[in-house]
Structure formats: C-alpha cells, structure tokens
Amino acid sequence: QVQLVESGGGLVQTGGSLRLSCAASGDSISSYIMAWFRQAPGNERESVAAINWGGSNTHYADFVKGRFTISRDNGRNMLYLQMNNLEPEDTAVYFCAADTTMGAWAPFEYDYWGQGTQVTVSS
C-alpha cells in the first residue's frame, strides 16, 4: 500500500503563496486518484482538490478555484498543491490522500492519508 508524507507548509502573509508537496512510497501513485484536504481547528476535514490518475482531470472546491492548482508527477511519485493569493481562512492542516476509486471526492472515500502539514496565513 502507499505511504504519503506532506511537506511545504509554513507561515505566510495574506496574498502570499505556498507550494505543498506529497511524497509517496510503497506503491506507484499512478494507480491512485490523489487529493488534498484540509482541516482547521474545530472544523471537519474538507476536500480541497482532486486529480485523476494521469493528471488530465482535476476538480476543486469552490473556495479555492482560481487560486490553487493541483498537479502530479507520476514518474517522481509526487503530488503538489500550488496555493496562490492565500487568505487567513486558508489556515489549516493540509493532508494528501490516495484512493483507487474513480471520482472519489469526500474524505471518507479515501483510504490512504499522510500526517498533514500546517499552513498558517497571517492577516
């Protein structure tokens, strides 16, 4: 099964950018739908973006459309989330996840998770 490790989180000012990375091991991510989720204190985990096996199809939550971009490099076994124009409301722990189910979107649909990376946006 696949193991996932996120990196790239940190503290950034409003309007700034961060690029999150998710390194996979144990299996090739080419077999998996990949996604990013986030969870702020006191809130439920929510879907941010998802990408299909080959990277040709992506889906975003409305609150990040036009600001975030999900991408993958199957050859490097890596998933990315480019986050631009960050807002304080984006502050959360960000998780990458993998699943083999086509069209998976909600957190409960994903079987494999990383430990998360903290993103903090100051106002």
Short mmCIF file of N, CA and C in Angstrom, two decimals:
data_model
loop_
_atom_site.label_atom_id
_atom_site.label_comp_id
_atom_site.label_asym_id
_atom_site.label_seq_id
_atom_site.Cartn_x
_atom_site.Cartn_y
_atom_site.Cartn_z
N GLN A 1 0.84 -1.18 0.00
CA GLN A 1 0.00 0.00 0.00
C GLN A 1 0.88 1.24 0.00
N VAL A 2 0.29 2.35 -0.35
CA VAL A 2 1.06 3.58 -0.49
C VAL A 2 1.17 4.32 0.84
N GLN A 3 2.34 4.90 1.09
CA GLN A 3 2.56 5.78 2.24
C GLN A 3 2.79 7.19 1.72
N LEU A 4 2.26 8.18 2.44
CA LEU A 4 2.27 9.57 1.98
C LEU A 4 2.86 10.48 3.04
N VAL A 5 3.71 11.41 2.61
CA VAL A 5 4.32 12.38 3.51
C VAL A 5 4.23 13.76 2.88
N GLU A 6 3.55 14.68 3.58
CA GLU A 6 3.40 16.05 3.10
C GLU A 6 4.55 16.93 3.57
N SER A 7 4.82 17.98 2.80
CA SER A 7 5.79 18.99 3.20
C SER A 7 5.43 20.30 2.49
N GLY A 8 6.09 21.37 2.94
CA GLY A 8 5.92 22.65 2.28
C GLY A 8 5.03 23.64 3.00
N GLY A 9 4.43 23.22 4.10
CA GLY A 9 3.62 24.15 4.85
C GLY A 9 4.47 25.20 5.55
N GLY A 10 3.80 26.20 6.12
CA GLY A 10 4.51 27.24 6.83
C GLY A 10 3.63 28.43 7.10
N LEU A 11 4.28 29.52 7.48
CA LEU A 11 3.60 30.78 7.79
C LEU A 11 3.80 31.74 6.62
N VAL A 12 2.70 32.31 6.16
CA VAL A 12 2.76 33.23 5.03
C VAL A 12 1.76 34.36 5.27
N GLN A 13 2.03 35.51 4.71
CA GLN A 13 1.12 36.64 4.83
C GLN A 13 -0.02 36.54 3.82
N THR A 14 -1.10 37.22 4.13
CA THR A 14 -2.22 37.30 3.20
C THR A 14 -1.74 37.74 1.82
N GLY A 15 -2.21 37.02 0.80
CA GLY A 15 -1.80 37.30 -0.57
C GLY A 15 -0.57 36.54 -1.02
N GLY A 16 0.07 35.84 -0.09
CA GLY A 16 1.27 35.09 -0.42
C GLY A 16 0.98 33.75 -1.05
N SER A 17 2.03 33.00 -1.30
CA SER A 17 1.93 31.70 -1.97
C SER A 17 2.73 30.65 -1.22
N LEU A 18 2.27 29.42 -1.35
CA LEU A 18 2.99 28.26 -0.86
C LEU A 18 2.78 27.12 -1.85
N ARG A 19 3.75 26.22 -1.90
CA ARG A 19 3.61 25.02 -2.70
C ARG A 19 3.77 23.81 -1.79
N LEU A 20 2.70 23.05 -1.65
CA LEU A 20 2.75 21.83 -0.86
C LEU A 20 3.16 20.66 -1.74
N SER A 21 3.91 19.75 -1.14
CA SER A 21 4.33 18.54 -1.82
C SER A 21 3.89 17.33 -1.01
N CYS A 22 3.65 16.25 -1.71
CA CYS A 22 3.28 14.99 -1.07
C CYS A 22 4.11 13.89 -1.73
N ALA A 23 5.01 13.32 -0.95
CA ALA A 23 5.88 12.26 -1.45
C ALA A 23 5.28 10.90 -1.13
N ALA A 24 5.17 10.07 -2.13
CA ALA A 24 4.60 8.74 -1.96
C ALA A 24 5.68 7.67 -2.01
N SER A 25 5.46 6.61 -1.26
CA SER A 25 6.36 5.46 -1.28
C SER A 25 5.54 4.19 -1.08
N GLY A 26 6.13 3.07 -1.41
CA GLY A 26 5.48 1.79 -1.19
C GLY A 26 4.66 1.31 -2.38
N ASP A 27 4.28 2.21 -3.24
CA ASP A 27 3.49 1.87 -4.42
C ASP A 27 3.54 3.05 -5.36
N SER A 28 3.25 2.82 -6.62
CA SER A 28 3.21 3.90 -7.60
C SER A 28 1.89 4.64 -7.51
N ILE A 29 1.96 5.98 -7.47
CA ILE A 29 0.72 6.76 -7.38
C ILE A 29 -0.06 6.72 -8.68
N SER A 30 0.51 6.18 -9.74
CA SER A 30 -0.21 6.12 -11.00
C SER A 30 -1.45 5.23 -10.89
N SER A 31 -1.52 4.43 -9.84
CA SER A 31 -2.68 3.57 -9.62
C SER A 31 -3.78 4.24 -8.82
N TYR A 32 -3.55 5.49 -8.38
CA TYR A 32 -4.44 6.13 -7.42
C TYR A 32 -4.98 7.47 -7.92
N ILE A 33 -6.23 7.74 -7.56
CA ILE A 33 -6.73 9.09 -7.53
C ILE A 33 -6.06 9.78 -6.35
N MET A 34 -5.62 11.02 -6.54
CA MET A 34 -4.94 11.74 -5.47
C MET A 34 -5.71 13.02 -5.15
N ALA A 35 -5.61 13.44 -3.91
CA ALA A 35 -6.36 14.63 -3.50
C ALA A 35 -5.70 15.34 -2.34
N TRP A 36 -6.09 16.58 -2.15
CA TRP A 36 -5.71 17.38 -1.00
C TRP A 36 -6.96 17.71 -0.20
N PHE A 37 -6.78 17.66 1.11
CA PHE A 37 -7.83 18.03 2.04
C PHE A 37 -7.26 18.99 3.06
N ARG A 38 -8.12 19.64 3.83
CA ARG A 38 -7.64 20.49 4.90
C ARG A 38 -8.60 20.43 6.08
N GLN A 39 -8.05 20.74 7.24
CA GLN A 39 -8.85 20.74 8.46
C GLN A 39 -8.37 21.85 9.37
N ALA A 40 -9.26 22.78 9.65
CA ALA A 40 -8.98 23.86 10.58
C ALA A 40 -9.47 23.47 11.97
N PRO A 41 -8.90 24.06 13.02
CA PRO A 41 -9.33 23.71 14.39
C PRO A 41 -10.83 23.88 14.57
N GLY A 42 -11.47 22.85 15.10
CA GLY A 42 -12.90 22.90 15.34
C GLY A 42 -13.76 22.61 14.14
N ASN A 43 -13.12 22.42 13.00
CA ASN A 43 -13.88 22.17 11.77
C ASN A 43 -13.68 20.73 11.30
N GLU A 44 -14.61 20.28 10.47
CA GLU A 44 -14.46 18.98 9.84
C GLU A 44 -13.43 19.06 8.70
N ARG A 45 -12.86 17.91 8.38
CA ARG A 45 -11.95 17.86 7.25
C ARG A 45 -12.75 18.10 5.97
N GLU A 46 -12.19 18.93 5.08
CA GLU A 46 -12.90 19.25 3.85
C GLU A 46 -12.02 19.03 2.63
N SER A 47 -12.68 18.71 1.54
CA SER A 47 -11.99 18.46 0.28
C SER A 47 -11.53 19.79 -0.31
N VAL A 48 -10.32 19.78 -0.87
CA VAL A 48 -9.76 20.97 -1.50
C VAL A 48 -9.63 20.77 -3.01
N ALA A 49 -8.95 19.70 -3.41
CA ALA A 49 -8.72 19.45 -4.83
C ALA A 49 -8.43 17.98 -5.04
N ALA A 50 -8.77 17.49 -6.24
CA ALA A 50 -8.50 16.11 -6.59
C ALA A 50 -8.02 16.03 -8.02
N ILE A 51 -7.29 14.96 -8.33
CA ILE A 51 -6.72 14.80 -9.66
C ILE A 51 -6.77 13.33 -10.03
N ASN A 52 -7.07 13.05 -11.30
CA ASN A 52 -7.21 11.66 -11.71
C ASN A 52 -5.84 11.03 -11.97
N TRP A 53 -5.85 9.79 -12.38
CA TRP A 53 -4.62 9.00 -12.45
C TRP A 53 -3.54 9.66 -13.30
N GLY A 54 -3.92 10.12 -14.49
CA GLY A 54 -2.94 10.68 -15.40
C GLY A 54 -2.75 12.17 -15.29
N GLY A 55 -3.60 12.81 -14.49
CA GLY A 55 -3.50 14.25 -14.31
C GLY A 55 -4.29 15.07 -15.30
N SER A 56 -5.07 14.41 -16.15
CA SER A 56 -5.81 15.14 -17.18
C SER A 56 -7.11 15.75 -16.68
N ASN A 57 -7.56 15.32 -15.52
CA ASN A 57 -8.82 15.80 -14.98
C ASN A 57 -8.63 16.22 -13.53
N THR A 58 -9.03 17.44 -13.23
CA THR A 58 -8.92 17.95 -11.86
C THR A 58 -10.26 18.50 -11.40
N HIS A 59 -10.41 18.57 -10.09
CA HIS A 59 -11.64 19.10 -9.50
C HIS A 59 -11.27 19.90 -8.27
N TYR A 60 -11.93 21.05 -8.09
CA TYR A 60 -11.60 21.94 -6.99
C TYR A 60 -12.84 22.32 -6.20
N ALA A 61 -12.64 22.54 -4.92
CA ALA A 61 -13.69 23.15 -4.11
C ALA A 61 -13.88 24.59 -4.57
N ASP A 62 -15.10 25.08 -4.47
CA ASP A 62 -15.40 26.43 -4.94
C ASP A 62 -14.52 27.48 -4.26
N PHE A 63 -14.18 27.26 -3.00
CA PHE A 63 -13.46 28.29 -2.26
C PHE A 63 -11.99 28.42 -2.67
N VAL A 64 -11.48 27.51 -3.53
CA VAL A 64 -10.10 27.63 -3.97
C VAL A 64 -9.96 27.79 -5.48
N LYS A 65 -11.06 27.76 -6.18
CA LYS A 65 -10.98 27.86 -7.65
C LYS A 65 -10.31 29.16 -8.06
N GLY A 66 -9.35 29.01 -8.98
CA GLY A 66 -8.63 30.16 -9.47
C GLY A 66 -7.44 30.55 -8.62
N ARG A 67 -7.32 29.96 -7.42
CA ARG A 67 -6.19 30.29 -6.54
C ARG A 67 -5.25 29.11 -6.36
N PHE A 68 -5.78 27.90 -6.30
CA PHE A 68 -4.98 26.71 -6.05
C PHE A 68 -4.91 25.86 -7.31
N THR A 69 -3.80 25.15 -7.48
CA THR A 69 -3.63 24.24 -8.60
C THR A 69 -3.05 22.92 -8.11
N ILE A 70 -3.74 21.84 -8.39
CA ILE A 70 -3.25 20.51 -8.04
C ILE A 70 -2.54 19.92 -9.25
N SER A 71 -1.44 19.22 -9.01
CA SER A 71 -0.72 18.57 -10.09
C SER A 71 -0.02 17.33 -9.54
N ARG A 72 0.42 16.49 -10.44
CA ARG A 72 1.10 15.27 -10.02
C ARG A 72 2.21 14.93 -10.99
N ASP A 73 3.22 14.25 -10.49
CA ASP A 73 4.32 13.74 -11.30
C ASP A 73 4.43 12.26 -10.97
N ASN A 74 3.80 11.44 -11.79
CA ASN A 74 3.79 10.01 -11.50
C ASN A 74 5.20 9.41 -11.58
N GLY A 75 6.02 9.96 -12.43
CA GLY A 75 7.39 9.44 -12.54
C GLY A 75 8.19 9.66 -11.27
N ARG A 76 7.91 10.76 -10.58
CA ARG A 76 8.60 11.06 -9.32
C ARG A 76 7.79 10.61 -8.11
N ASN A 77 6.59 10.08 -8.36
CA ASN A 77 5.72 9.65 -7.26
C ASN A 77 5.37 10.82 -6.33
N MET A 78 5.04 11.96 -6.92
CA MET A 78 4.81 13.17 -6.16
C MET A 78 3.47 13.81 -6.54
N LEU A 79 2.85 14.42 -5.54
CA LEU A 79 1.64 15.22 -5.70
C LEU A 79 1.95 16.62 -5.20
N TYR A 80 1.35 17.62 -5.83
CA TYR A 80 1.62 19.01 -5.47
C TYR A 80 0.32 19.80 -5.33
N LEU A 81 0.41 20.87 -4.54
CA LEU A 81 -0.67 21.84 -4.47
C LEU A 81 -0.04 23.23 -4.44
N GLN A 82 -0.18 23.95 -5.54
CA GLN A 82 0.28 25.33 -5.60
C GLN A 82 -0.85 26.21 -5.09
N MET A 83 -0.55 26.99 -4.07
CA MET A 83 -1.56 27.84 -3.44
C MET A 83 -1.13 29.30 -3.59
N ASN A 84 -1.93 30.06 -4.28
CA ASN A 84 -1.66 31.48 -4.51
C ASN A 84 -2.75 32.34 -3.87
N ASN A 85 -2.42 33.60 -3.67
CA ASN A 85 -3.38 34.55 -3.11
C ASN A 85 -4.04 33.99 -1.84
N LEU A 86 -3.21 33.54 -0.93
CA LEU A 86 -3.71 32.91 0.29
C LEU A 86 -4.42 33.90 1.19
N GLU A 87 -5.42 33.40 1.89
CA GLU A 87 -6.25 34.20 2.79
C GLU A 87 -6.19 33.58 4.19
N PRO A 88 -6.44 34.38 5.23
CA PRO A 88 -6.44 33.81 6.59
C PRO A 88 -7.37 32.60 6.73
N GLU A 89 -8.46 32.59 5.96
CA GLU A 89 -9.40 31.46 6.01
C GLU A 89 -8.80 30.17 5.48
N ASP A 90 -7.67 30.24 4.81
CA ASP A 90 -6.99 29.04 4.31
C ASP A 90 -6.13 28.38 5.39
N THR A 91 -6.02 28.99 6.54
CA THR A 91 -5.24 28.42 7.63
C THR A 91 -5.83 27.09 8.07
N ALA A 92 -5.00 26.04 8.02
CA ALA A 92 -5.46 24.69 8.34
C ALA A 92 -4.28 23.73 8.24
N VAL A 93 -4.51 22.52 8.69
CA VAL A 93 -3.59 21.42 8.38
C VAL A 93 -4.03 20.83 7.05
N TYR A 94 -3.09 20.69 6.15
CA TYR A 94 -3.38 20.18 4.82
C TYR A 94 -2.87 18.74 4.71
N PHE A 95 -3.72 17.87 4.18
CA PHE A 95 -3.43 16.46 4.05
C PHE A 95 -3.49 16.04 2.59
N CYS A 96 -2.60 15.15 2.19
CA CYS A 96 -2.79 14.49 0.90
C CYS A 96 -3.33 13.10 1.15
N ALA A 97 -4.04 12.59 0.16
CA ALA A 97 -4.67 11.29 0.30
C ALA A 97 -4.74 10.60 -1.05
N ALA A 98 -4.89 9.28 -1.00
CA ALA A 98 -4.93 8.48 -2.22
C ALA A 98 -6.03 7.44 -2.12
N ASP A 99 -6.61 7.14 -3.26
CA ASP A 99 -7.61 6.08 -3.32
C ASP A 99 -7.69 5.54 -4.74
N THR A 100 -8.20 4.34 -4.88
CA THR A 100 -8.29 3.73 -6.20
C THR A 100 -9.66 3.90 -6.84
N THR A 101 -10.58 4.56 -6.12
CA THR A 101 -11.95 4.69 -6.61
C THR A 101 -12.10 5.89 -7.53
N MET A 102 -12.53 5.65 -8.75
CA MET A 102 -12.74 6.74 -9.70
C MET A 102 -13.79 7.71 -9.17
N GLY A 103 -13.49 9.00 -9.24
CA GLY A 103 -14.44 10.00 -8.81
C GLY A 103 -14.48 10.28 -7.32
N ALA A 104 -13.60 9.66 -6.56
CA ALA A 104 -13.60 9.89 -5.12
C ALA A 104 -13.36 11.37 -4.83
N TRP A 105 -14.11 11.92 -3.88
CA TRP A 105 -14.01 13.35 -3.54
C TRP A 105 -14.08 13.58 -2.03
N ALA A 106 -15.05 13.01 -1.38
CA ALA A 106 -15.22 13.26 0.05
C ALA A 106 -14.15 12.54 0.86
N PRO A 107 -13.77 13.09 2.03
CA PRO A 107 -12.72 12.46 2.84
C PRO A 107 -12.98 10.99 3.15
N PHE A 108 -14.22 10.63 3.41
CA PHE A 108 -14.50 9.25 3.81
C PHE A 108 -14.23 8.26 2.69
N GLU A 109 -14.09 8.75 1.46
CA GLU A 109 -13.86 7.87 0.32
C GLU A 109 -12.39 7.49 0.16
N TYR A 110 -11.50 8.13 0.90
CA TYR A 110 -10.08 7.92 0.72
C TYR A 110 -9.51 7.01 1.80
N ASP A 111 -8.70 6.05 1.35
CA ASP A 111 -8.16 5.05 2.26
C ASP A 111 -6.77 5.38 2.81
N TYR A 112 -5.98 6.13 2.07
CA TYR A 112 -4.58 6.33 2.44
C TYR A 112 -4.32 7.82 2.67
N TRP A 113 -3.70 8.13 3.81
CA TRP A 113 -3.53 9.51 4.23
C TRP A 113 -2.12 9.78 4.71
N GLY A 114 -1.67 11.01 4.48
CA GLY A 114 -0.47 11.49 5.12
C GLY A 114 -0.78 12.06 6.49
N GLN A 115 0.27 12.55 7.16
CA GLN A 115 0.12 13.09 8.52
C GLN A 115 -0.27 14.57 8.54
N GLY A 116 -0.11 15.23 7.42
CA GLY A 116 -0.52 16.63 7.33
C GLY A 116 0.62 17.61 7.48
N THR A 117 0.42 18.80 6.93
CA THR A 117 1.38 19.89 7.07
C THR A 117 0.59 21.17 7.37
N GLN A 118 1.10 21.95 8.33
CA GLN A 118 0.38 23.13 8.79
C GLN A 118 0.61 24.31 7.85
N VAL A 119 -0.47 24.95 7.48
CA VAL A 119 -0.41 26.19 6.71
C VAL A 119 -1.08 27.27 7.55
N THR A 120 -0.36 28.36 7.79
CA THR A 120 -0.89 29.47 8.56
C THR A 120 -0.76 30.74 7.74
N VAL A 121 -1.88 31.43 7.56
CA VAL A 121 -1.89 32.67 6.79
C VAL A 121 -2.21 33.82 7.74
N SER A 122 -1.29 34.74 7.87
CA SER A 122 -1.49 35.87 8.78
C SER A 122 -2.13 37.04 8.04
N SER A 123 -2.94 37.78 8.79
CA SER A 123 -3.64 38.92 8.17
C SER A 123 -2.84 40.19 8.32
#
